[in-house]
Amino acid sequence: MTDLLYSDVENDLRSAVRSLLDDQAPWAAVLARTESDETYDLKLWRAVAAELGCAGLAVPEELGGAGASWREAAVVAEELGRAVAPVPYLGSAVIATAVLLASKERDLLGELAGGGRTAVLAVPFATPPDAPFPSTITVEGGALTGTVRSVADGLPAEVLLVPAGGGLWAVDAAAAIRTPVVSLDMTRQLCDLEFTAAAGRLVADGDAAVRAVSAGLVTGAALLASEQLGLAERCLEITVEYLKTRHQFGRPIGSYQGLKHRLADLWVAITQARSVARYAAGCVADGDADTAVAVAVAQAHCSAVAVRAAEECVQMHGGIGFTWEHPAHLYLKRAKSASIALGTPDRHRAALAGLVELPG
């Protein structure tokens, strides 16, 4: 049975990551970066990936990783979601790493695990785990041509893992044209990738490539739920703090029953989200037969909870919550963007219905 409780190791890891983020990625710094030309914080990414060793948590020690599991990686995702940190953790340390683990690619995997390089799976961010194998890129003689739109974490990536021609290809990012696109979530900017006879190295072919891409998307969806959990918890935390200090008509507005009931309902939903997110991460870590069901449940629930928590954060902060100077909009934009990433809640509910054989 999957253990939903956090271990001492996971709690220590959480403490280390939170301390780093509190120091290097306070919300004011994150907000300021969204107004700059470099929306990703690569200095912070090096600290998270290499100095703390978070990039290789799920990679075995013999392959250059930390030899932990996706459970520990999920704890990091929670903290990064809590801080809306502008780093490519989901794209590189989770999705691309899971793809390479499934394809048994050793050299590039070791570089990613050590934090020396960053990679991304070149598929649209909205691609759900049960989507057909991508076919927008053509291959001729090992050269790739075509366009992939709305790729998350593609801007800072050094290696692009491109599904094309029934295979999975590793392409140097310098061989592609990367065009930033206007993104709702300014802390995770999307980009379009254009290939024109770009040289690629075959990583996996046929069924192996299909399994590798699927593994990356399933693992990504599972740990995205943990990121959404961290975001929702932080929204509740700062909202409660505000309601305790903001006074209206001579009393704290948090003492009004209507607000207390809404917060209590939100707390219950977040507690449920923690259970399903932890279960999904545990299933992925263990290779459990229930993984597909667990991931579908986690995404269907956590996406909605994160959006609700962010909306409540904005509304309960009153006028200040609607301003650019307050971080509430960063959480709302991340929550909204993540709710359609790797499959919408409706898509995951439909997948769940099929998995448990409910009638259409």
Coordinates of C-alpha atoms in Angstrom, one line a residue:
M1 CA 0.0 0.0 0.0
T2 CA 1.3 3.5 -0.9
D3 CA 2.3 5.5 2.1
L4 CA 0.8 9.0 2.0
L5 CA 2.8 10.3 5.0
Y6 CA 5.9 12.4 4.5
S7 CA 9.1 10.8 5.7
D8 CA 11.8 12.5 7.8
V9 CA 14.0 12.7 4.7
E10 CA 11.2 14.4 2.7
N11 CA 10.6 16.9 5.5
D12 CA 14.3 17.7 5.6
L13 CA 14.3 18.1 1.8
R14 CA 11.3 20.4 2.0
S15 CA 13.0 22.5 4.7
A16 CA 16.1 22.9 2.5
V17 CA 14.2 23.8 -0.6
R18 CA 11.9 26.3 1.2
S19 CA 14.9 28.0 2.8
L20 CA 16.5 28.4 -0.6
L21 CA 13.4 29.7 -2.2
D22 CA 12.6 32.1 0.6
D23 CA 16.1 33.5 0.2
Q24 CA 16.4 33.6 -3.6
A25 CA 12.9 33.7 -4.9
P26 CA 10.6 35.9 -2.7
W27 CA 7.5 36.9 -4.5
A28 CA 8.7 40.4 -5.1
A29 CA 11.7 39.1 -7.0
V30 CA 9.5 36.7 -8.9
L31 CA 7.2 39.5 -9.9
A32 CA 10.1 41.7 -10.9
R33 CA 11.5 39.0 -13.2
T34 CA 8.2 38.7 -15.0
E35 CA 8.7 42.2 -16.2
S36 CA 12.2 41.5 -17.5
D37 CA 13.4 39.9 -20.8
E38 CA 14.7 36.8 -18.9
T39 CA 11.6 35.2 -17.4
Y40 CA 13.4 32.1 -16.1
D41 CA 15.8 32.4 -13.2
L42 CA 18.7 30.3 -14.3
K43 CA 20.8 31.2 -11.2
L44 CA 18.0 29.8 -9.0
W45 CA 17.7 26.8 -11.3
R46 CA 21.4 26.0 -10.8
A47 CA 21.0 26.2 -7.1
V48 CA 17.9 23.9 -7.1
A49 CA 19.2 21.5 -9.7
A50 CA 22.9 21.2 -8.9
E51 CA 23.6 22.6 -5.4
L52 CA 20.6 20.9 -3.7
G53 CA 20.7 18.0 -6.2
C54 CA 17.0 18.1 -7.0
A55 CA 17.4 17.5 -10.7
G56 CA 18.4 13.9 -10.1
L57 CA 16.2 12.8 -7.2
A58 CA 14.5 10.1 -9.2
V59 CA 17.6 9.0 -11.1
P60 CA 19.5 5.9 -9.7
E61 CA 22.9 6.6 -8.3
E62 CA 24.6 4.4 -10.9
L63 CA 23.3 6.7 -13.5
G64 CA 24.5 9.9 -11.8
G65 CA 21.4 10.7 -9.7
A66 CA 20.5 10.8 -6.0
G67 CA 18.9 7.4 -6.0
A68 CA 15.7 8.7 -4.3
S69 CA 12.3 8.5 -6.0
W70 CA 9.4 10.5 -7.5
R71 CA 8.1 10.9 -4.0
E72 CA 11.0 13.1 -3.0
A73 CA 10.7 14.9 -6.4
A74 CA 7.1 15.6 -5.6
V75 CA 8.0 17.3 -2.4
V76 CA 10.3 19.7 -4.4
A77 CA 7.4 20.3 -6.8
E78 CA 5.2 21.3 -3.9
E79 CA 7.7 23.9 -2.8
L80 CA 8.3 25.3 -6.2
G81 CA 4.5 25.6 -6.7
R82 CA 4.3 27.4 -3.3
A83 CA 6.8 29.9 -4.5
V84 CA 5.7 30.0 -8.2
A85 CA 9.4 29.7 -8.9
P86 CA 10.4 30.5 -12.5
V87 CA 12.6 27.4 -13.0
P88 CA 12.2 24.5 -15.5
Y89 CA 11.9 21.8 -12.9
L90 CA 8.7 20.2 -14.3
G91 CA 10.0 20.2 -17.9
S92 CA 13.5 19.0 -17.3
A93 CA 13.8 17.3 -13.9
V94 CA 10.4 15.6 -14.2
I95 CA 9.1 15.1 -17.7
A96 CA 12.4 14.9 -19.7
T97 CA 14.0 12.9 -17.0
A98 CA 11.1 10.4 -16.9
V99 CA 11.4 10.1 -20.7
L100 CA 15.1 9.4 -20.6
L101 CA 14.7 6.9 -17.7
A102 CA 12.0 5.0 -19.7
S103 CA 14.2 5.0 -22.9
K104 CA 17.3 3.9 -21.0
E105 CA 19.3 6.8 -22.3
R106 CA 22.4 7.0 -19.9
D107 CA 24.7 9.8 -21.0
L108 CA 22.2 12.6 -21.4
L109 CA 20.3 11.4 -18.3
G110 CA 23.4 11.7 -16.2
E111 CA 24.0 15.2 -17.4
L112 CA 20.4 16.2 -16.5
A113 CA 20.6 14.5 -13.1
G114 CA 23.8 16.4 -12.2
G115 CA 22.2 19.7 -13.2
G116 CA 24.8 20.2 -15.9
R117 CA 22.2 20.4 -18.7
T118 CA 18.5 21.1 -19.1
A119 CA 16.2 19.3 -21.5
V120 CA 12.5 19.4 -22.4
L121 CA 10.1 17.1 -24.2
A122 CA 9.0 19.0 -27.3
V123 CA 5.2 18.7 -27.2
P124 CA 2.5 21.3 -26.5
F125 CA 2.1 21.9 -22.8
A126 CA -1.6 20.9 -23.1
T127 CA -0.8 17.4 -24.3
P128 CA -2.5 14.8 -22.0
P129 CA -0.9 11.5 -21.1
D130 CA -3.3 9.5 -23.3
A131 CA -2.8 11.7 -26.4
P132 CA -1.7 10.0 -29.7
F133 CA 2.1 10.0 -30.5
P134 CA 2.9 13.5 -31.8
S135 CA 3.4 13.8 -35.6
T136 CA 4.0 17.4 -36.4
I137 CA 7.7 16.9 -37.1
T138 CA 9.0 15.0 -40.1
V139 CA 12.3 13.1 -40.3
E140 CA 14.5 12.6 -43.3
G141 CA 17.9 11.1 -43.0
G142 CA 18.1 12.1 -39.3
A143 CA 17.2 15.7 -40.0
L144 CA 14.0 17.0 -38.4
T145 CA 11.7 19.6 -40.0
G146 CA 8.5 21.1 -38.6
T147 CA 7.0 23.2 -35.8
V148 CA 5.9 22.4 -32.2
R149 CA 3.8 25.1 -30.6
S150 CA 3.3 26.2 -26.9
V151 CA 6.1 24.2 -25.3
A152 CA 6.6 24.8 -21.6
D153 CA 10.2 25.2 -20.3
G154 CA 11.5 25.2 -23.9
L155 CA 13.3 28.6 -23.6
P156 CA 16.0 27.6 -21.1
A157 CA 16.4 24.0 -22.4
E158 CA 19.7 23.0 -24.0
V159 CA 18.4 19.7 -25.4
L160 CA 15.1 19.1 -27.1
L161 CA 13.6 15.6 -26.9
V162 CA 11.5 15.5 -30.1
P163 CA 8.9 12.8 -30.9
A164 CA 9.0 12.5 -34.7
G165 CA 8.7 9.9 -37.4
G166 CA 7.7 7.2 -34.9
G167 CA 10.9 7.8 -32.9
L168 CA 12.3 10.0 -30.2
W169 CA 15.2 12.3 -31.1
A170 CA 17.6 14.4 -29.1
V171 CA 18.2 17.7 -30.8
D172 CA 20.6 20.5 -29.7
A173 CA 18.4 23.4 -28.8
A174 CA 20.7 25.7 -30.8
A175 CA 19.5 23.9 -34.0
A176 CA 15.9 25.1 -33.5
I177 CA 14.3 28.5 -33.6
R178 CA 12.7 29.3 -30.3
T179 CA 10.0 32.0 -30.4
P180 CA 8.5 33.1 -27.1
V181 CA 4.8 33.4 -27.1
V182 CA 2.5 35.5 -24.8
S183 CA 1.8 33.2 -21.8
L184 CA -0.8 33.6 -19.1
D185 CA 1.7 32.3 -16.6
M186 CA 4.6 34.6 -16.8
T187 CA 6.6 32.4 -14.5
R188 CA 6.5 29.5 -16.9
Q189 CA 6.7 31.0 -20.4
L190 CA 5.8 29.0 -23.4
C191 CA 7.6 29.1 -26.8
D192 CA 7.2 27.7 -30.3
L193 CA 9.9 25.5 -31.7
E194 CA 10.7 25.5 -35.4
F195 CA 13.1 22.9 -36.9
T196 CA 14.5 23.2 -40.4
A197 CA 16.6 20.1 -41.3
A198 CA 17.9 20.0 -37.7
A199 CA 20.3 17.2 -36.9
G200 CA 18.9 14.7 -34.4
R201 CA 20.2 11.7 -32.5
L202 CA 17.8 8.8 -32.2
V203 CA 17.1 8.0 -28.5
A204 CA 14.3 5.5 -28.9
D205 CA 12.3 4.1 -31.8
G206 CA 8.9 2.4 -32.3
D207 CA 7.1 1.1 -29.2
A208 CA 10.0 2.1 -27.0
A209 CA 9.6 5.8 -28.1
V210 CA 5.8 5.6 -27.5
R211 CA 6.4 4.2 -24.0
A212 CA 9.0 6.8 -23.2
V213 CA 6.9 9.8 -24.2
S214 CA 3.9 8.3 -22.3
A215 CA 6.0 7.8 -19.2
G216 CA 7.1 11.4 -19.3
L217 CA 3.6 12.8 -19.7
V218 CA 2.2 10.5 -17.0
T219 CA 5.0 11.4 -14.5
G220 CA 4.6 15.1 -15.4
A221 CA 0.9 15.0 -14.7
A222 CA 1.4 13.3 -11.4
L223 CA 4.0 15.8 -10.2
L224 CA 2.1 18.7 -11.6
A225 CA -0.6 17.7 -9.1
S226 CA 1.9 18.1 -6.3
E227 CA 2.9 21.6 -7.7
Q228 CA -0.8 22.5 -7.7
L229 CA -1.1 21.3 -4.1
G230 CA 1.8 23.5 -3.0
L231 CA 0.3 26.5 -4.7
A232 CA -3.1 25.9 -3.1
E233 CA -1.6 25.5 0.3
R234 CA 0.3 28.8 0.0
C235 CA -2.8 30.6 -1.2
L236 CA -4.7 29.5 1.8
E237 CA -1.8 30.4 4.1
I238 CA -1.4 34.0 3.0
T239 CA -5.2 34.5 2.9
V240 CA -5.6 33.3 6.5
E241 CA -2.7 35.6 7.5
Y242 CA -4.3 38.6 5.8
L243 CA -7.8 37.9 7.3
K244 CA -6.4 37.8 10.8
T245 CA -4.8 41.3 10.4
R246 CA -7.2 43.2 8.2
H247 CA -9.9 45.0 10.2
Q248 CA -13.2 46.3 9.1
F249 CA -16.0 47.9 11.3
G250 CA -13.7 47.5 14.2
R251 CA -13.1 43.7 14.0
P252 CA -10.8 41.3 12.0
I253 CA -12.6 40.4 8.8
G254 CA -11.5 36.8 9.4
S255 CA -14.0 36.7 12.3
Y256 CA -16.9 36.9 9.9
Q257 CA -18.7 33.6 9.6
G258 CA -19.1 33.6 5.9
L259 CA -15.4 33.9 5.3
K260 CA -14.6 31.3 7.9
H261 CA -16.9 28.8 6.2
R262 CA -15.3 29.4 2.8
L263 CA -11.8 28.9 4.3
A264 CA -12.9 25.7 6.1
D265 CA -14.3 24.3 2.8
L266 CA -11.1 25.2 1.0
W267 CA -9.0 23.6 3.7
V268 CA -11.0 20.3 3.3
A269 CA -10.5 20.4 -0.5
I270 CA -6.7 21.0 -0.1
T271 CA -6.4 18.2 2.4
Q272 CA -8.1 15.9 -0.1
A273 CA -5.8 17.2 -2.8
R274 CA -2.8 16.3 -0.7
S275 CA -4.0 12.7 -0.4
V276 CA -4.6 12.2 -4.2
A277 CA -1.4 14.0 -5.1
R278 CA 0.7 12.0 -2.7
Y279 CA -1.0 8.8 -3.9
A280 CA -0.3 9.6 -7.6
A281 CA 3.4 10.4 -6.8
G282 CA 3.7 7.2 -4.8
C283 CA 2.2 5.1 -7.7
V284 CA 4.6 6.6 -10.2
A285 CA 7.5 5.9 -7.9
D286 CA 6.5 2.3 -7.3
G287 CA 5.4 1.6 -10.9
D288 CA 2.0 0.7 -9.5
A289 CA -0.6 -0.8 -11.7
D290 CA -3.0 1.8 -10.4
T291 CA -0.8 4.7 -11.7
A292 CA -3.1 5.7 -14.6
V293 CA -6.2 5.9 -12.4
A294 CA -4.2 7.7 -9.6
V295 CA -2.9 10.3 -12.0
A296 CA -6.3 10.9 -13.6
V297 CA -7.9 11.4 -10.2
A298 CA -5.1 13.7 -9.0
Q299 CA -5.2 16.0 -12.0
A300 CA -9.0 16.1 -12.1
H301 CA -9.1 17.2 -8.5
C302 CA -5.9 19.2 -7.9
S303 CA -6.4 21.4 -11.0
A304 CA -9.8 22.6 -9.7
V305 CA -8.6 23.0 -6.2
A306 CA -5.6 25.2 -7.2
V307 CA -7.8 27.5 -9.3
R308 CA -10.3 27.8 -6.5
A309 CA -7.6 28.5 -3.9
A310 CA -6.1 31.2 -6.1
E311 CA -9.5 32.8 -6.8
E312 CA -10.3 32.9 -3.1
C313 CA -6.9 34.4 -2.4
V314 CA -7.6 37.2 -4.8
Q315 CA -11.2 37.8 -3.6
M316 CA -10.6 37.7 0.1
H317 CA -7.7 40.1 -0.2
G318 CA -10.2 42.7 -1.4
G319 CA -8.9 45.6 -3.5
I320 CA -5.2 44.9 -2.8
G321 CA -5.7 41.4 -4.2
F322 CA -6.6 42.8 -7.6
T323 CA -3.4 44.9 -7.9
W324 CA -0.3 44.1 -9.8
E325 CA 1.8 44.8 -6.7
H326 CA 0.3 41.9 -4.8
P327 CA 1.4 38.3 -5.6
A328 CA -2.1 36.9 -5.8
H329 CA -2.2 37.3 -9.5
L330 CA 0.9 35.2 -9.9
Y331 CA -0.8 32.3 -8.1
L332 CA -4.0 32.7 -10.1
K333 CA -2.1 32.7 -13.4
R334 CA -0.1 29.7 -12.5
A335 CA -3.2 27.9 -11.3
K336 CA -5.2 28.7 -14.5
S337 CA -2.3 27.8 -16.8
A338 CA -1.6 24.5 -14.9
S339 CA -5.3 23.6 -15.0
I340 CA -5.1 23.0 -18.8
A341 CA -1.6 21.7 -18.8
L342 CA -1.1 18.0 -19.6
G343 CA -4.8 17.6 -20.0
T344 CA -7.8 19.5 -18.6
P345 CA -9.8 18.2 -15.6
D346 CA -12.6 17.2 -18.0
R347 CA -10.1 15.2 -20.1
H348 CA -8.8 13.4 -17.1
R349 CA -12.3 12.6 -15.9
A350 CA -13.1 11.2 -19.3
A351 CA -9.9 9.1 -19.1
L352 CA -10.8 7.9 -15.6
A353 CA -14.2 6.8 -16.8
G354 CA -12.6 4.7 -19.4
L355 CA -10.1 3.2 -17.0
V356 CA -12.7 2.1 -14.5
E357 CA -15.1 1.0 -17.3
L358 CA -17.9 3.5 -16.6
P359 CA -20.5 3.6 -19.3
G360 CA -20.1 6.6 -21.7

